[in-house]
Amino acid sequence: MAPGGHRELLQLLGIGGGGHAEVSAERLERLYREVAPQILDGPAIENQLSLLNFLPTGCDGIDDLLGGGLRQGQVTELTGEAGTGKTQLCMSAAASAAALGHRVVYVDTSGSFSAARVKAFHRGFVTADAAPAEVEQHLRLTLGLITVVRVHDVLALFKVLEELGLGAGGRAGMPGDGGLEGRADLAA
């Protein structure tokens, strides 16, 4: 228990001074509600997971492996050997989420983001009979929902992640961009 924590415990129990006192069931119940951690069993965890929104990656096999896709509002890090498709999957996921109307923050650590590649993925998100003007308008909207932030070291990455946390709480920037709107190092 933290220094001085015993005083807080005594206060929660309603016991003054240092002497012994009887503790009522009501006071013990209050202490339990204030102090005890929330314990979740399997069904409760499944219920919490069902409340999450999943965003498709644009690859059905990956979405199946992830149990429905990427989890909205969470940071997802991909690691692996060079040339295994990490960047392609990230661009596909960004294009897919933005095509559905979601704002996307693409953290680019290698300078490899390509609007042309997103455009190529975008072709798969519109119907074959869509008018060219309609496709172009949807592409513009899709690209407008993707904010690219280039980071070149781990400290810059941590700063971006911190800013995303602030924006998610609605305390800075535009909703969904983590307060990154208007940064000088952004590319659209």
mmCIF file with all atom_site columns, N, CA and C in Angstrom, residues 76-82 84-87 89-90:
data_model
loop_
_atom_site.group_PDB
_atom_site.id
_atom_site.type_symbol
_atom_site.label_atom_id
_atom_site.label_alt_id
_atom_site.label_comp_id
_atom_site.label_asym_id
_atom_site.label_entity_id
_atom_site.label_seq_id
_atom_site.pdbx_PDB_ins_code
_atom_site.Cartn_x
_atom_site.Cartn_y
_atom_site.Cartn_z
_atom_site.occupancy
_atom_site.B_iso_or_equiv
_atom_site.pdbx_formal_charge
_atom_site.auth_seq_id
_atom_site.auth_comp_id
_atom_site.auth_asym_id
_atom_site.auth_atom_id
_atom_site.pdbx_PDB_model_num
ATOM 1  N N  . THR A 1 76 ? -2.191 -0.325 -34.366 1.00 0.00 ? 76 THR A N  1
ATOM 2  C CA . THR A 1 76 ? -1.794 -1.651 -34.825 1.00 0.00 ? 76 THR A CA 1
ATOM 3  C C  . THR A 1 76 ? -0.407 -1.533 -35.436 1.00 0.00 ? 76 THR A C  1
ATOM 4  N N  . GLU A 1 77 ? 0.510  -2.360 -34.957 1.00 0.00 ? 77 GLU A N  1
ATOM 5  C CA . GLU A 1 77 ? 1.882  -2.350 -35.470 1.00 0.00 ? 77 GLU A CA 1
ATOM 6  C C  . GLU A 1 77 ? 2.121  -3.648 -36.228 1.00 0.00 ? 77 GLU A C  1
ATOM 7  N N  . LEU A 1 78 ? 2.641  -3.529 -37.441 1.00 0.00 ? 78 LEU A N  1
ATOM 8  C CA . LEU A 1 78 ? 3.003  -4.705 -38.233 1.00 0.00 ? 78 LEU A CA 1
ATOM 9  C C  . LEU A 1 78 ? 4.520  -4.807 -38.270 1.00 0.00 ? 78 LEU A C  1
ATOM 10 N N  . THR A 1 79 ? 5.019  -5.997 -38.039 1.00 0.00 ? 79 THR A N  1
ATOM 11 C CA . THR A 1 79 ? 6.460  -6.227 -38.120 1.00 0.00 ? 79 THR A CA 1
ATOM 12 C C  . THR A 1 79 ? 6.712  -7.431 -39.006 1.00 0.00 ? 79 THR A C  1
ATOM 13 N N  . GLY A 1 80 ? 7.907  -7.507 -39.553 1.00 0.00 ? 80 GLY A N  1
ATOM 14 C CA . GLY A 1 80 ? 8.271  -8.649 -40.380 1.00 0.00 ? 80 GLY A CA 1
ATOM 15 C C  . GLY A 1 80 ? 9.435  -8.315 -41.289 1.00 0.00 ? 80 GLY A C  1
ATOM 16 N N  . GLU A 1 81 ? 9.858  -9.306 -42.008 1.00 0.00 ? 81 GLU A N  1
ATOM 17 C CA . GLU A 1 81 ? 10.976 -9.161 -42.930 1.00 0.00 ? 81 GLU A CA 1
ATOM 18 C C  . GLU A 1 81 ? 10.612 -8.199 -44.061 1.00 0.00 ? 81 GLU A C  1
ATOM 19 N N  . ALA A 1 82 ? 11.635 -7.614 -44.662 1.00 0.00 ? 82 ALA A N  1
ATOM 20 C CA . ALA A 1 82 ? 11.439 -6.725 -45.808 1.00 0.00 ? 82 ALA A CA 1
ATOM 21 C C  . ALA A 1 82 ? 10.780 -7.502 -46.950 1.00 0.00 ? 82 ALA A C  1
ATOM 22 N N  . THR A 1 84 ? 7.601  -8.430 -47.273 1.00 0.00 ? 84 THR A N  1
ATOM 23 C CA . THR A 1 84 ? 6.539  -9.379 -46.934 1.00 0.00 ? 84 THR A CA 1
ATOM 24 C C  . THR A 1 84 ? 5.139  -8.792 -47.056 1.00 0.00 ? 84 THR A C  1
ATOM 25 N N  . GLY A 1 85 ? 5.023  -7.507 -47.451 1.00 0.00 ? 85 GLY A N  1
ATOM 26 C CA . GLY A 1 85 ? 3.709  -6.927 -47.696 1.00 0.00 ? 85 GLY A CA 1
ATOM 27 C C  . GLY A 1 85 ? 3.154  -6.060 -46.586 1.00 0.00 ? 85 GLY A C  1
ATOM 28 N N  . LYS A 1 86 ? 3.987  -5.703 -45.607 1.00 0.00 ? 86 LYS A N  1
ATOM 29 C CA . LYS A 1 86 ? 3.510  -4.868 -44.492 1.00 0.00 ? 86 LYS A CA 1
ATOM 30 C C  . LYS A 1 86 ? 2.979  -3.522 -44.988 1.00 0.00 ? 86 LYS A C  1
ATOM 31 N N  . THR A 1 87 ? 3.745  -2.846 -45.806 1.00 0.00 ? 87 THR A N  1
ATOM 32 C CA . THR A 1 87 ? 3.335  -1.528 -46.314 1.00 0.00 ? 87 THR A CA 1
ATOM 33 C C  . THR A 1 87 ? 2.096  -1.649 -47.180 1.00 0.00 ? 87 THR A C  1
ATOM 34 N N  . LEU A 1 89 ? -0.256 -3.914 -46.991 1.00 0.00 ? 89 LEU A N  1
ATOM 35 C CA . LEU A 1 89 ? -1.405 -4.165 -46.117 1.00 0.00 ? 89 LEU A CA 1
ATOM 36 C C  . LEU A 1 89 ? -1.848 -2.881 -45.420 1.00 0.00 ? 89 LEU A C  1
ATOM 37 N N  . CYS A 1 90 ? -0.891 -2.081 -44.972 1.00 0.00 ? 90 CYS A N  1
ATOM 38 C CA . CYS A 1 90 ? -1.234 -0.816 -44.306 1.00 0.00 ? 90 CYS A CA 1
ATOM 39 C C  . CYS A 1 90 ? -1.952 0.136  -45.262 1.00 0.00 ? 90 CYS A C  1
#
